[in-house]
Tab-separated table of C-alpha atoms in Angstrom:
chain	number	residue	atom	x	y	z
X	5	MET	CA	0.058	0.263	-0.185
X	6	LYS	CA	2.923	2.218	0.746
X	7	TYR	CA	4.006	2.001	-2.677
X	8	VAL	CA	0.614	3.027	-3.936
X	9	TYR	CA	0.683	6.125	-2.564
X	10	ILE	CA	4.392	6.691	-3.520
X	11	PHE	CA	2.539	6.159	-7.005
X	12	PHE	CA	-0.106	8.632	-6.664
X	13	ASN	CA	1.529	11.072	-5.024
X	14	ASN	CA	4.297	11.573	-8.182
X	15	LEU	CA	1.220	11.318	-10.368
X	16	LYS	CA	-0.721	13.920	-8.886
X	17	ALA	CA	2.515	15.851	-8.820
X	18	LYS	CA	2.904	15.013	-12.833
X	19	ALA	CA	-0.597	16.516	-13.373
X	20	VAL	CA	-0.456	19.456	-11.458
X	21	TYR	CA	3.002	20.946	-13.517
X	22	ARG	CA	0.831	20.067	-16.961
X	23	THR	CA	2.848	22.980	-18.667
X	24	ASP	CA	6.152	20.790	-17.882
X	25	LEU	CA	4.519	17.745	-19.371
X	26	LEU	CA	3.742	19.692	-22.737
X	27	LEU	CA	6.889	21.052	-23.277
X	28	GLU	CA	8.302	17.556	-22.495
X	29	TYR	CA	6.096	16.270	-25.515
X	30	VAL	CA	6.753	19.275	-27.870
X	31	LEU	CA	10.668	19.065	-27.519
X	32	THR	CA	10.181	14.948	-28.551
X	33	ALA	CA	8.185	15.921	-31.387
X	34	LEU	CA	10.912	18.641	-32.506
X	35	GLN	CA	13.878	16.269	-31.953
X	36	ALA	CA	11.780	13.552	-33.972
X	37	CYS	CA	10.960	16.475	-36.570
X	38	PHE	CA	15.055	17.006	-36.720
X	39	SER	CA	15.745	13.693	-37.466
X	40	ILE	CA	13.178	13.756	-40.034
X	41	PHE	CA	14.087	16.742	-41.875
X	42	MET	CA	17.660	15.312	-42.097
X	43	TRP	CA	16.727	12.081	-43.753
X	44	HIS	CA	14.535	14.294	-45.791
X	45	ALA	CA	17.472	15.903	-47.620
X	46	LEU	CA	18.696	12.031	-48.282
X	47	TYR	CA	15.591	10.774	-49.704
X	48	SER	CA	14.744	13.670	-51.871
X	49	GLN	CA	17.509	13.585	-54.347
X	50	LYS	CA	15.747	10.206	-55.769
X	51	SER	CA	13.280	7.828	-55.078
X	52	LEU	CA	15.057	5.961	-52.487
X	53	MET	CA	14.437	2.716	-50.339
X	54	ILE	CA	17.074	1.952	-47.966
X	55	LYS	CA	16.768	-1.513	-46.358
X	56	ASP	CA	12.998	-1.578	-46.684
X	57	TYR	CA	12.239	1.713	-45.370
X	58	SER	CA	10.890	4.294	-47.781
X	59	PHE	CA	10.834	7.908	-46.394
X	60	GLY	CA	7.296	7.749	-45.334
X	61	ARG	CA	7.872	4.469	-43.258
X	62	LEU	CA	10.825	5.958	-41.821
X	63	GLY	CA	9.553	9.017	-40.918
X	64	VAL	CA	6.965	6.905	-38.711
X	65	TYR	CA	10.068	5.065	-36.981
X	66	LEU	CA	11.569	8.078	-35.998
X	67	PHE	CA	8.225	9.556	-34.756
X	68	LEU	CA	7.594	6.007	-32.707
X	69	ALA	CA	11.538	5.836	-31.587
X	70	ASN	CA	11.273	9.245	-30.284
X	71	PHE	CA	8.010	9.273	-28.247
X	72	LEU	CA	8.455	5.300	-27.159
X	73	ALA	CA	11.732	6.652	-25.686
X	74	LEU	CA	9.615	8.913	-23.130
X	75	SER	CA	8.327	5.536	-21.469
X	76	PHE	CA	11.954	4.873	-20.716
X	77	SER	CA	13.550	7.831	-19.165
X	78	VAL	CA	16.985	7.988	-17.582
X	79	ALA	CA	15.930	9.931	-14.973
X	80	PRO	CA	16.285	7.091	-12.259
X	81	ALA	CA	19.593	6.739	-12.613
X	82	PHE	CA	20.038	10.498	-11.575
X	83	ARG	CA	17.786	10.611	-8.947
X	84	LEU	CA	19.613	7.436	-7.395
X	85	ALA	CA	22.852	9.099	-7.691
X	86	LEU	CA	21.791	12.490	-6.328
X	87	GLN	CA	20.249	10.943	-3.100
X	88	ILE	CA	23.410	8.828	-2.713
X	89	LYS	CA	25.694	12.172	-3.353
X	90	SER	CA	23.362	14.316	-1.131
X	91	GLY	CA	23.473	12.041	1.555
X	92	ARG	CA	19.611	11.978	1.311
X	93	LEU	CA	19.649	8.093	0.626
X	94	SER	CA	20.294	7.701	4.555
X	95	THR	CA	16.669	8.393	5.322
X	96	LEU	CA	15.244	6.128	2.710
X	97	LEU	CA	17.567	3.210	4.333
X	98	GLU	CA	16.100	3.965	7.540
X	99	ARG	CA	12.254	3.261	6.136
X	100	PRO	CA	10.663	-0.140	6.323
X	101	ILE	CA	10.483	0.509	2.438
X	102	SER	CA	12.288	-1.353	-0.371
X	103	LEU	CA	14.901	0.734	-2.011
X	104	TYR	CA	13.955	-0.613	-5.554
X	105	GLY	CA	10.377	-0.525	-4.784
X	106	GLU	CA	10.413	3.246	-3.877
X	107	HIS	CA	12.091	4.258	-7.002
X	108	PHE	CA	9.885	1.876	-9.350
X	109	ALA	CA	6.471	3.570	-7.779
X	110	PHE	CA	8.255	6.712	-8.178
X	111	PHE	CA	8.860	6.322	-11.669
X	112	ILE	CA	5.616	4.388	-13.051
X	113	GLY	CA	3.828	7.899	-11.367
X	114	THR	CA	6.035	10.151	-12.803
X	115	GLN	CA	5.889	8.267	-16.387
X	116	PHE	CA	2.206	7.049	-16.267
X	117	PHE	CA	1.041	9.818	-18.725
X	118	SER	CA	3.660	9.160	-21.128
X	119	PHE	CA	2.634	5.048	-20.595
X	120	LEU	CA	-1.013	6.325	-21.765
X	121	LEU	CA	0.360	8.226	-24.747
X	122	VAL	CA	2.473	5.348	-25.798
X	123	LEU	CA	-0.498	2.843	-25.657
X	124	CYS	CA	-2.606	5.289	-27.964
X	125	LEU	CA	0.408	5.361	-30.534
X	126	ILE	CA	0.502	1.397	-30.350
X	127	ALA	CA	-3.080	1.009	-30.725
X	128	TYR	CA	-3.453	3.816	-33.756
X	129	PHE	CA	-0.145	2.771	-35.442
X	130	GLY	CA	-0.816	-0.720	-35.193
X	131	ILE	CA	-4.542	-0.559	-36.586
X	132	VAL	CA	-3.387	1.490	-39.301
X	133	SER	CA	-0.546	-1.245	-39.986
X	134	GLY	CA	-3.145	-4.376	-40.210
X	135	ILE	CA	-1.464	-5.686	-37.110
X	136	SER	CA	-3.547	-8.206	-35.164
X	137	THR	CA	-5.233	-7.605	-31.854
X	138	ILE	CA	-3.156	-10.644	-30.266
X	139	MET	CA	0.199	-9.044	-31.843
X	140	LEU	CA	-0.564	-5.639	-30.157
X	141	LEU	CA	-1.028	-7.461	-26.729
X	142	LEU	CA	2.144	-9.509	-27.094
X	143	LEU	CA	3.580	-6.007	-28.093
X	144	VAL	CA	2.285	-4.509	-24.700
X	145	ILE	CA	3.384	-7.316	-22.865
X	146	TYR	CA	7.099	-6.790	-24.304
X	147	LEU	CA	7.196	-3.557	-23.448
X	148	SER	CA	6.276	-3.866	-19.837
X	149	CYS	CA	9.325	-6.325	-19.375
X	150	ALA	CA	11.187	-3.733	-21.141
X	151	ILE	CA	10.586	-0.803	-19.117
X	152	VAL	CA	11.203	-2.928	-15.857
X	153	MET	CA	14.482	-4.220	-17.570
X	154	PHE	CA	15.387	-0.612	-18.723
X	155	PHE	CA	14.632	0.838	-14.787
X	156	SER	CA	16.931	-1.894	-13.464
X	157	LEU	CA	19.753	-0.837	-15.611
X	158	MET	CA	19.016	3.111	-14.560
X	159	LEU	CA	19.614	2.015	-10.765
X	160	LEU	CA	22.334	0.149	-11.809
X	161	LEU	CA	24.234	3.721	-13.642
X	162	GLY	CA	22.885	5.317	-10.429
X	163	MET	CA	24.667	3.205	-8.268
X	164	MET	CA	27.857	4.349	-9.986
X	165	ALA	CA	27.605	7.341	-7.895
X	166	PHE	CA	29.099	5.075	-4.672
X	167	TRP	CA	32.415	5.534	-6.739
X	168	LEU	CA	32.232	8.321	-8.934
X	169	VAL	CA	33.080	11.655	-7.738
X	170	GLU	CA	31.677	13.847	-10.507
X	171	LEU	CA	28.205	12.767	-11.917
X	172	TRP	CA	28.123	14.836	-15.485
X	173	PRO	CA	30.271	12.144	-17.223
X	174	LEU	CA	27.605	9.219	-16.101
X	175	ARG	CA	24.615	11.465	-17.709
X	176	SER	CA	26.640	12.545	-21.027
X	177	PHE	CA	27.479	8.341	-21.194
X	178	VAL	CA	24.044	7.348	-20.510
X	179	THR	CA	22.232	9.699	-23.298
X	180	ALA	CA	24.807	9.373	-25.492
X	181	CYS	CA	24.205	5.759	-25.375
X	182	TYR	CA	20.218	6.092	-25.723
X	183	LEU	CA	20.765	8.464	-28.881
X	184	LEU	CA	23.294	6.041	-30.477
X	185	PHE	CA	21.949	2.604	-29.686
X	186	GLY	CA	18.197	3.238	-29.119
X	187	GLY	CA	17.794	4.006	-32.941
X	188	ARG	CA	16.309	7.614	-32.210
X	189	TYR	CA	18.442	8.833	-35.001
X	190	PHE	CA	17.967	6.000	-37.647
X	191	PRO	CA	16.780	2.675	-37.515
X	192	LEU	CA	19.658	0.513	-36.228
X	193	SER	CA	19.597	-1.825	-39.206
X	194	HIS	CA	20.663	0.799	-41.315
X	195	LEU	CA	24.125	-0.211	-39.689
X	196	PRO	CA	26.331	-2.836	-41.323
X	197	THR	CA	24.803	-6.331	-41.010
X	198	LYS	CA	27.700	-7.543	-38.836
X	199	ILE	CA	27.586	-4.530	-36.641
X	200	TYR	CA	23.975	-4.911	-36.438
X	201	GLN	CA	24.109	-8.450	-35.440
X	202	ILE	CA	25.670	-7.245	-31.925
X	203	VAL	CA	24.284	-4.325	-31.150
X	204	GLN	CA	20.622	-5.281	-31.848
X	205	TYR	CA	20.221	-6.825	-28.506
X	206	ASN	CA	21.698	-3.942	-26.490
X	207	PRO	CA	19.326	-2.610	-24.010
X	208	PHE	CA	18.472	1.009	-25.343
X	209	SER	CA	17.694	-1.061	-28.783
X	210	LEU	CA	15.237	-3.214	-27.311
X	211	VAL	CA	13.190	-0.424	-25.774
X	212	THR	CA	12.769	1.676	-28.952
X	213	ASP	CA	14.205	0.221	-32.080
X	214	VAL	CA	12.367	-3.121	-31.761
X	215	PRO	CA	8.784	-1.751	-31.171
X	216	ALA	CA	9.064	1.082	-33.199
X	217	ARG	CA	10.481	-1.462	-35.946
X	218	PHE	CA	7.355	-3.812	-34.800
X	219	LEU	CA	4.902	-1.109	-36.210
X	220	THR	CA	6.867	-0.148	-38.988
X	221	VAL	CA	8.356	-2.952	-41.161
X	222	GLY	CA	6.608	-5.663	-38.708
X	223	LEU	CA	7.947	-8.626	-36.996
X	224	THR	CA	7.001	-12.230	-36.828
X	225	THR	CA	5.513	-13.814	-33.566
X	226	SER	CA	9.136	-15.346	-33.353
X	227	GLU	CA	11.027	-12.357	-33.663
X	228	LEU	CA	9.077	-10.806	-31.228
X	229	MET	CA	9.458	-13.832	-28.551
X	230	GLN	CA	13.346	-13.820	-29.284
X	231	TYR	CA	13.622	-10.370	-28.151
X	232	LEU	CA	11.201	-10.942	-25.128
X	233	LEU	CA	13.477	-13.521	-23.911
X	234	VAL	CA	16.577	-11.560	-24.520
X	235	THR	CA	14.787	-8.581	-22.567
X	236	LEU	CA	14.170	-11.144	-19.703
X	237	LEU	CA	17.745	-12.477	-19.798
X	238	TRP	CA	19.329	-8.597	-19.587
X	239	LEU	CA	16.696	-8.375	-16.528
X	240	LEU	CA	17.778	-11.141	-14.469
X	241	VAL	CA	21.105	-9.799	-14.977
X	242	PHE	CA	20.539	-6.556	-13.537
X	243	LEU	CA	18.366	-7.579	-10.672
X	244	TYR	CA	21.644	-9.813	-10.030
X	245	LEU	CA	24.285	-7.036	-10.617
X	246	TYR	CA	21.482	-4.724	-8.716
X	247	LYS	CA	21.875	-6.551	-5.330
X	248	ILE	CA	25.467	-7.060	-5.466
X	249	MET	CA	26.356	-3.531	-6.526
X	250	LEU	CA	24.245	-2.129	-3.545
X	251	LYS	CA	25.630	-4.325	-1.050
X	252	LEU	CA	29.211	-2.975	-2.004
X	253	GLY	CA	28.062	0.507	-2.198
X	254	LEU	CA	26.518	0.857	1.155
X	255	ARG	CA	29.946	-0.442	2.577
X	256	LEU	CA	31.498	2.792	1.087
X	257	TYR	CA	28.150	4.831	1.871
X	258	GLU	CA	28.907	7.746	4.280
X	259	GLY	CA	25.305	8.503	4.615
X	260	VAL	CA	26.180	12.286	5.210
X	261	GLU	CA	23.865	14.815	4.045
X	262	SER	CA	25.772	17.660	2.044
X	263	VAL	CA	24.226	21.247	2.910
Protein backbone atom coordinates (compact mmCIF):
# COMPACT_ATOMS: atom_id res chain seq x y z
CA MET A 1 0.00 0.00 0.00
CA LYS A 2 2.88 2.35 0.74
CA TYR A 3 4.07 2.01 -2.85
CA VAL A 4 0.58 2.93 -4.09
CA TYR A 5 0.78 6.18 -2.11
CA ILE A 6 4.16 6.95 -3.69
CA PHE A 7 2.69 6.26 -7.12
CA PHE A 8 -0.33 8.52 -6.64
CA ASN A 9 1.68 11.33 -5.07
CA ASN A 10 3.97 11.51 -8.07
CA LEU A 11 1.07 11.10 -10.47
CA LYS A 12 -0.63 14.11 -8.86
CA ALA A 13 2.62 16.08 -8.94
CA LYS A 14 3.02 15.36 -12.65
CA ALA A 15 -0.59 16.40 -13.29
CA VAL A 16 -0.09 19.70 -11.45
CA TYR A 17 2.83 20.71 -13.65
CA ARG A 18 0.98 20.18 -16.91
CA THR A 19 3.04 22.82 -18.73
CA ASP A 20 6.25 20.88 -18.06
CA LEU A 21 4.58 17.74 -19.37
CA LEU A 22 3.40 19.51 -22.52
CA LEU A 23 6.85 21.01 -23.13
CA GLU A 24 8.38 17.56 -22.80
CA TYR A 25 6.12 16.26 -25.55
CA VAL A 26 6.75 19.32 -27.74
CA LEU A 27 10.53 18.97 -27.41
CA THR A 28 10.28 15.27 -28.24
CA ALA A 29 8.27 16.10 -31.36
CA LEU A 30 10.86 18.72 -32.37
CA GLN A 31 13.67 16.20 -31.94
CA ALA A 32 11.79 13.71 -34.10
CA CYS A 33 11.19 16.40 -36.74
CA PHE A 34 14.89 17.26 -36.78
CA SER A 35 15.77 13.64 -37.54
CA ILE A 36 13.03 13.40 -40.19
CA PHE A 37 14.18 16.60 -41.93
CA MET A 38 17.75 15.33 -41.96
CA TRP A 39 16.69 12.12 -43.69
CA HIS A 40 14.40 14.04 -46.03
CA ALA A 41 17.47 15.79 -47.44
CA LEU A 42 18.83 12.36 -48.41
CA TYR A 43 15.61 10.90 -49.76
CA SER A 44 14.67 14.02 -51.75
CA GLN A 45 17.55 13.55 -54.18
CA LYS A 46 15.82 10.60 -55.81
CA SER A 47 13.46 7.77 -55.01
CA LEU A 48 15.17 5.71 -52.37
CA MET A 49 14.38 2.57 -50.42
CA ILE A 50 17.01 1.91 -47.77
CA LYS A 51 16.65 -1.56 -46.25
CA ASP A 52 12.83 -1.75 -46.54
CA TYR A 53 12.33 1.87 -45.43
CA SER A 54 10.66 4.34 -47.76
CA PHE A 55 10.80 7.93 -46.54
CA GLY A 56 7.24 7.76 -45.21
CA ARG A 57 7.95 4.56 -43.30
CA LEU A 58 11.21 5.99 -41.96
CA GLY A 59 9.38 9.10 -40.75
CA VAL A 60 6.91 6.95 -38.82
CA TYR A 61 9.78 4.93 -37.35
CA LEU A 62 11.62 8.04 -36.11
CA PHE A 63 8.41 9.49 -34.69
CA LEU A 64 7.66 6.28 -32.78
CA ALA A 65 11.23 5.76 -31.59
CA ASN A 66 11.41 9.24 -30.07
CA PHE A 67 8.01 9.07 -28.40
CA LEU A 68 8.62 5.55 -27.11
CA ALA A 69 11.69 6.98 -25.38
CA LEU A 70 9.35 9.00 -23.16
CA SER A 71 8.41 5.78 -21.34
CA PHE A 72 12.02 4.75 -20.84
CA SER A 73 13.37 7.70 -18.92
CA VAL A 74 16.97 7.87 -17.70
CA ALA A 75 15.83 10.00 -14.74
CA PRO A 76 15.89 7.12 -12.16
CA ALA A 77 19.67 6.85 -12.54
CA PHE A 78 20.25 10.49 -11.67
CA ARG A 79 17.64 10.58 -8.92
CA LEU A 80 19.40 7.72 -7.13
CA ALA A 81 22.82 9.24 -7.82
CA LEU A 82 21.72 12.56 -6.34
CA GLN A 83 20.35 10.82 -3.25
CA ILE A 84 23.69 9.09 -2.76
CA LYS A 85 25.78 12.22 -3.24
CA SER A 86 23.55 14.42 -1.08
CA GLY A 87 23.27 11.89 1.74
CA ARG A 88 19.47 11.80 1.52
CA LEU A 89 19.66 8.07 0.79
CA SER A 90 20.13 7.52 4.54
CA THR A 91 16.56 8.65 5.24
CA LEU A 92 15.21 6.18 2.70
CA LEU A 93 17.32 3.31 4.03
CA GLU A 94 15.96 3.86 7.55
CA ARG A 95 12.37 3.39 6.39
CA PRO A 96 10.67 -0.03 6.21
CA ILE A 97 10.57 0.16 2.45
CA SER A 98 12.46 -1.35 -0.46
CA LEU A 99 14.86 0.98 -2.24
CA TYR A 100 14.02 -0.67 -5.55
CA GLY A 101 10.27 -0.58 -4.85
CA GLU A 102 10.29 3.09 -3.83
CA HIS A 103 12.15 4.16 -6.93
CA PHE A 104 9.96 2.00 -9.17
CA ALA A 105 6.71 3.40 -7.72
CA PHE A 106 8.13 6.92 -8.10
CA PHE A 107 9.10 6.17 -11.70
CA ILE A 108 5.72 4.68 -12.66
CA GLY A 109 3.86 7.63 -11.15
CA THR A 110 6.06 10.12 -12.96
CA GLN A 111 5.83 8.35 -16.32
CA PHE A 112 2.18 7.31 -16.17
CA PHE A 113 0.92 9.87 -18.69
CA SER A 114 3.73 8.94 -21.06
CA PHE A 115 2.68 5.29 -20.79
CA LEU A 116 -0.87 6.24 -21.77
CA LEU A 117 0.41 8.24 -24.74
CA VAL A 118 2.54 5.31 -25.91
CA LEU A 119 -0.41 2.92 -25.61
CA CYS A 120 -2.51 5.26 -27.77
CA LEU A 121 0.27 5.42 -30.38
CA ILE A 122 0.58 1.63 -30.40
CA ALA A 123 -3.17 1.22 -30.87
CA TYR A 124 -3.32 3.83 -33.66
CA PHE A 125 -0.32 2.71 -35.69
CA GLY A 126 -1.14 -0.93 -35.03
CA ILE A 127 -4.61 -0.51 -36.52
CA VAL A 128 -3.28 1.54 -39.45
CA SER A 129 -0.64 -1.12 -40.17
CA GLY A 130 -3.22 -3.90 -39.95
CA ILE A 131 -1.50 -5.67 -37.04
CA SER A 132 -3.68 -8.21 -35.25
CA THR A 133 -4.96 -7.59 -31.73
CA ILE A 134 -3.03 -10.58 -30.38
CA MET A 135 0.25 -9.24 -31.74
CA LEU A 136 -0.46 -5.80 -30.25
CA LEU A 137 -1.12 -7.42 -26.87
CA LEU A 138 2.18 -9.29 -27.18
CA LEU A 139 3.88 -5.98 -27.91
CA VAL A 140 2.34 -4.43 -24.78
CA ILE A 141 3.59 -7.38 -22.71
CA TYR A 142 7.02 -7.00 -24.29
CA LEU A 143 7.11 -3.27 -23.52
CA SER A 144 6.05 -3.91 -19.91
CA CYS A 145 9.02 -6.25 -19.44
CA ALA A 146 11.28 -3.81 -21.26
CA ILE A 147 10.23 -0.99 -18.90
CA VAL A 148 11.25 -3.02 -15.84
CA MET A 149 14.48 -4.09 -17.53
CA PHE A 150 15.46 -0.55 -18.50
CA PHE A 151 14.52 0.79 -15.08
CA SER A 152 16.79 -1.82 -13.46
CA LEU A 153 19.63 -0.75 -15.75
CA MET A 154 19.13 2.88 -14.74
CA LEU A 155 19.35 2.00 -11.05
CA LEU A 156 22.60 0.16 -11.74
CA LEU A 157 24.03 3.22 -13.45
CA GLY A 158 22.81 5.43 -10.62
CA MET A 159 24.72 3.30 -8.14
CA MET A 160 27.94 4.33 -9.85
CA ALA A 161 27.63 7.44 -7.66
CA PHE A 162 28.97 5.32 -4.78
CA TRP A 163 32.31 5.33 -6.61
CA LEU A 164 32.24 8.38 -8.92
CA VAL A 165 33.25 11.81 -7.68
CA GLU A 166 31.44 13.71 -10.47
CA LEU A 167 28.14 12.70 -12.03
CA TRP A 168 28.22 14.68 -15.29
CA PRO A 169 30.27 12.03 -17.17
CA LEU A 170 27.58 9.48 -16.29
CA ARG A 171 24.79 11.68 -17.65
CA SER A 172 26.66 12.32 -20.90
CA PHE A 173 27.46 8.62 -21.33
CA VAL A 174 23.88 7.44 -20.76
CA THR A 175 22.38 10.10 -23.04
CA ALA A 176 24.86 9.32 -25.84
CA CYS A 177 24.18 5.57 -25.60
CA TYR A 178 20.43 6.12 -25.70
CA LEU A 179 20.60 8.35 -28.77
CA LEU A 180 23.07 6.18 -30.67
CA PHE A 181 22.04 2.64 -29.74
CA GLY A 182 18.34 3.30 -29.23
CA GLY A 183 17.59 4.09 -32.85
CA ARG A 184 16.38 7.63 -32.19
CA TYR A 185 18.37 9.09 -35.09
CA PHE A 186 18.12 6.19 -37.53
CA PRO A 187 16.94 2.55 -37.61
CA LEU A 188 19.71 0.34 -36.31
CA SER A 189 19.12 -1.98 -39.26
CA HIS A 190 20.78 0.71 -41.40
CA LEU A 191 24.08 -0.25 -39.80
CA PRO A 192 26.36 -2.81 -41.52
CA THR A 193 24.98 -6.30 -41.05
CA LYS A 194 27.77 -7.58 -38.79
CA ILE A 195 27.52 -4.55 -36.50
CA TYR A 196 23.73 -4.72 -36.41
CA GLN A 197 23.78 -8.39 -35.42
CA ILE A 198 25.71 -7.35 -32.31
CA VAL A 199 23.96 -4.12 -31.27
CA GLN A 200 20.36 -5.20 -31.95
CA TYR A 201 20.20 -6.92 -28.56
CA ASN A 202 21.57 -4.05 -26.48
CA PRO A 203 19.16 -2.72 -23.79
CA PHE A 204 18.71 0.65 -25.50
CA SER A 205 17.73 -0.98 -28.77
CA LEU A 206 15.25 -3.30 -27.08
CA VAL A 207 13.22 -0.41 -25.64
CA THR A 208 12.89 1.82 -28.71
CA ASP A 209 14.23 0.30 -31.94
CA VAL A 210 12.45 -3.06 -31.60
CA PRO A 211 8.89 -1.76 -30.89
CA ALA A 212 9.26 1.02 -33.49
CA ARG A 213 10.41 -1.52 -36.05
CA PHE A 214 7.53 -3.81 -35.07
CA LEU A 215 5.00 -1.07 -35.89
CA THR A 216 6.62 -0.03 -39.18
CA VAL A 217 8.26 -2.89 -41.06
CA GLY A 218 6.77 -5.63 -38.87
CA LEU A 219 8.15 -8.54 -36.87
CA THR A 220 7.05 -12.15 -36.77
CA THR A 221 5.78 -13.74 -33.56
CA SER A 222 8.97 -15.77 -33.21
CA GLU A 223 11.13 -12.66 -33.63
CA LEU A 224 9.16 -10.75 -31.00
CA MET A 225 9.36 -13.70 -28.60
CA GLN A 226 13.10 -13.86 -29.20
CA TYR A 227 13.47 -10.20 -28.24
CA LEU A 228 11.26 -10.82 -25.21
CA LEU A 229 13.54 -13.64 -24.08
CA VAL A 230 16.61 -11.44 -24.45
CA THR A 231 14.87 -8.69 -22.47
CA LEU A 232 14.09 -11.09 -19.63
CA LEU A 233 17.69 -12.32 -19.61
CA TRP A 234 18.94 -8.73 -19.34
CA LEU A 235 16.46 -8.15 -16.51
CA LEU A 236 17.76 -11.14 -14.53
CA VAL A 237 21.34 -9.99 -15.03
CA PHE A 238 20.54 -6.43 -13.93
CA LEU A 239 18.63 -7.58 -10.83
CA TYR A 240 21.53 -9.81 -9.83
CA LEU A 241 24.05 -7.01 -10.34
CA TYR A 242 21.77 -4.62 -8.47
CA LYS A 243 21.94 -6.71 -5.31
CA ILE A 244 25.71 -7.02 -5.54
CA MET A 245 26.34 -3.33 -6.26
CA LEU A 246 23.97 -2.18 -3.53
CA LYS A 247 25.75 -4.37 -1.00
CA LEU A 248 29.20 -3.16 -2.06
CA GLY A 249 28.10 0.44 -2.39
CA LEU A 250 26.58 0.63 1.08
CA ARG A 251 29.95 -0.43 2.52
CA LEU A 252 31.44 2.76 1.09
CA TYR A 253 28.42 4.97 1.77
CA GLU A 254 29.07 7.50 4.55
CA GLY A 255 25.52 8.80 4.72
CA VAL A 256 26.56 12.39 5.34
CA GLU A 257 23.96 14.81 4.05
CA SER A 258 25.43 17.76 2.18
CA VAL A 259 24.30 21.28 2.91
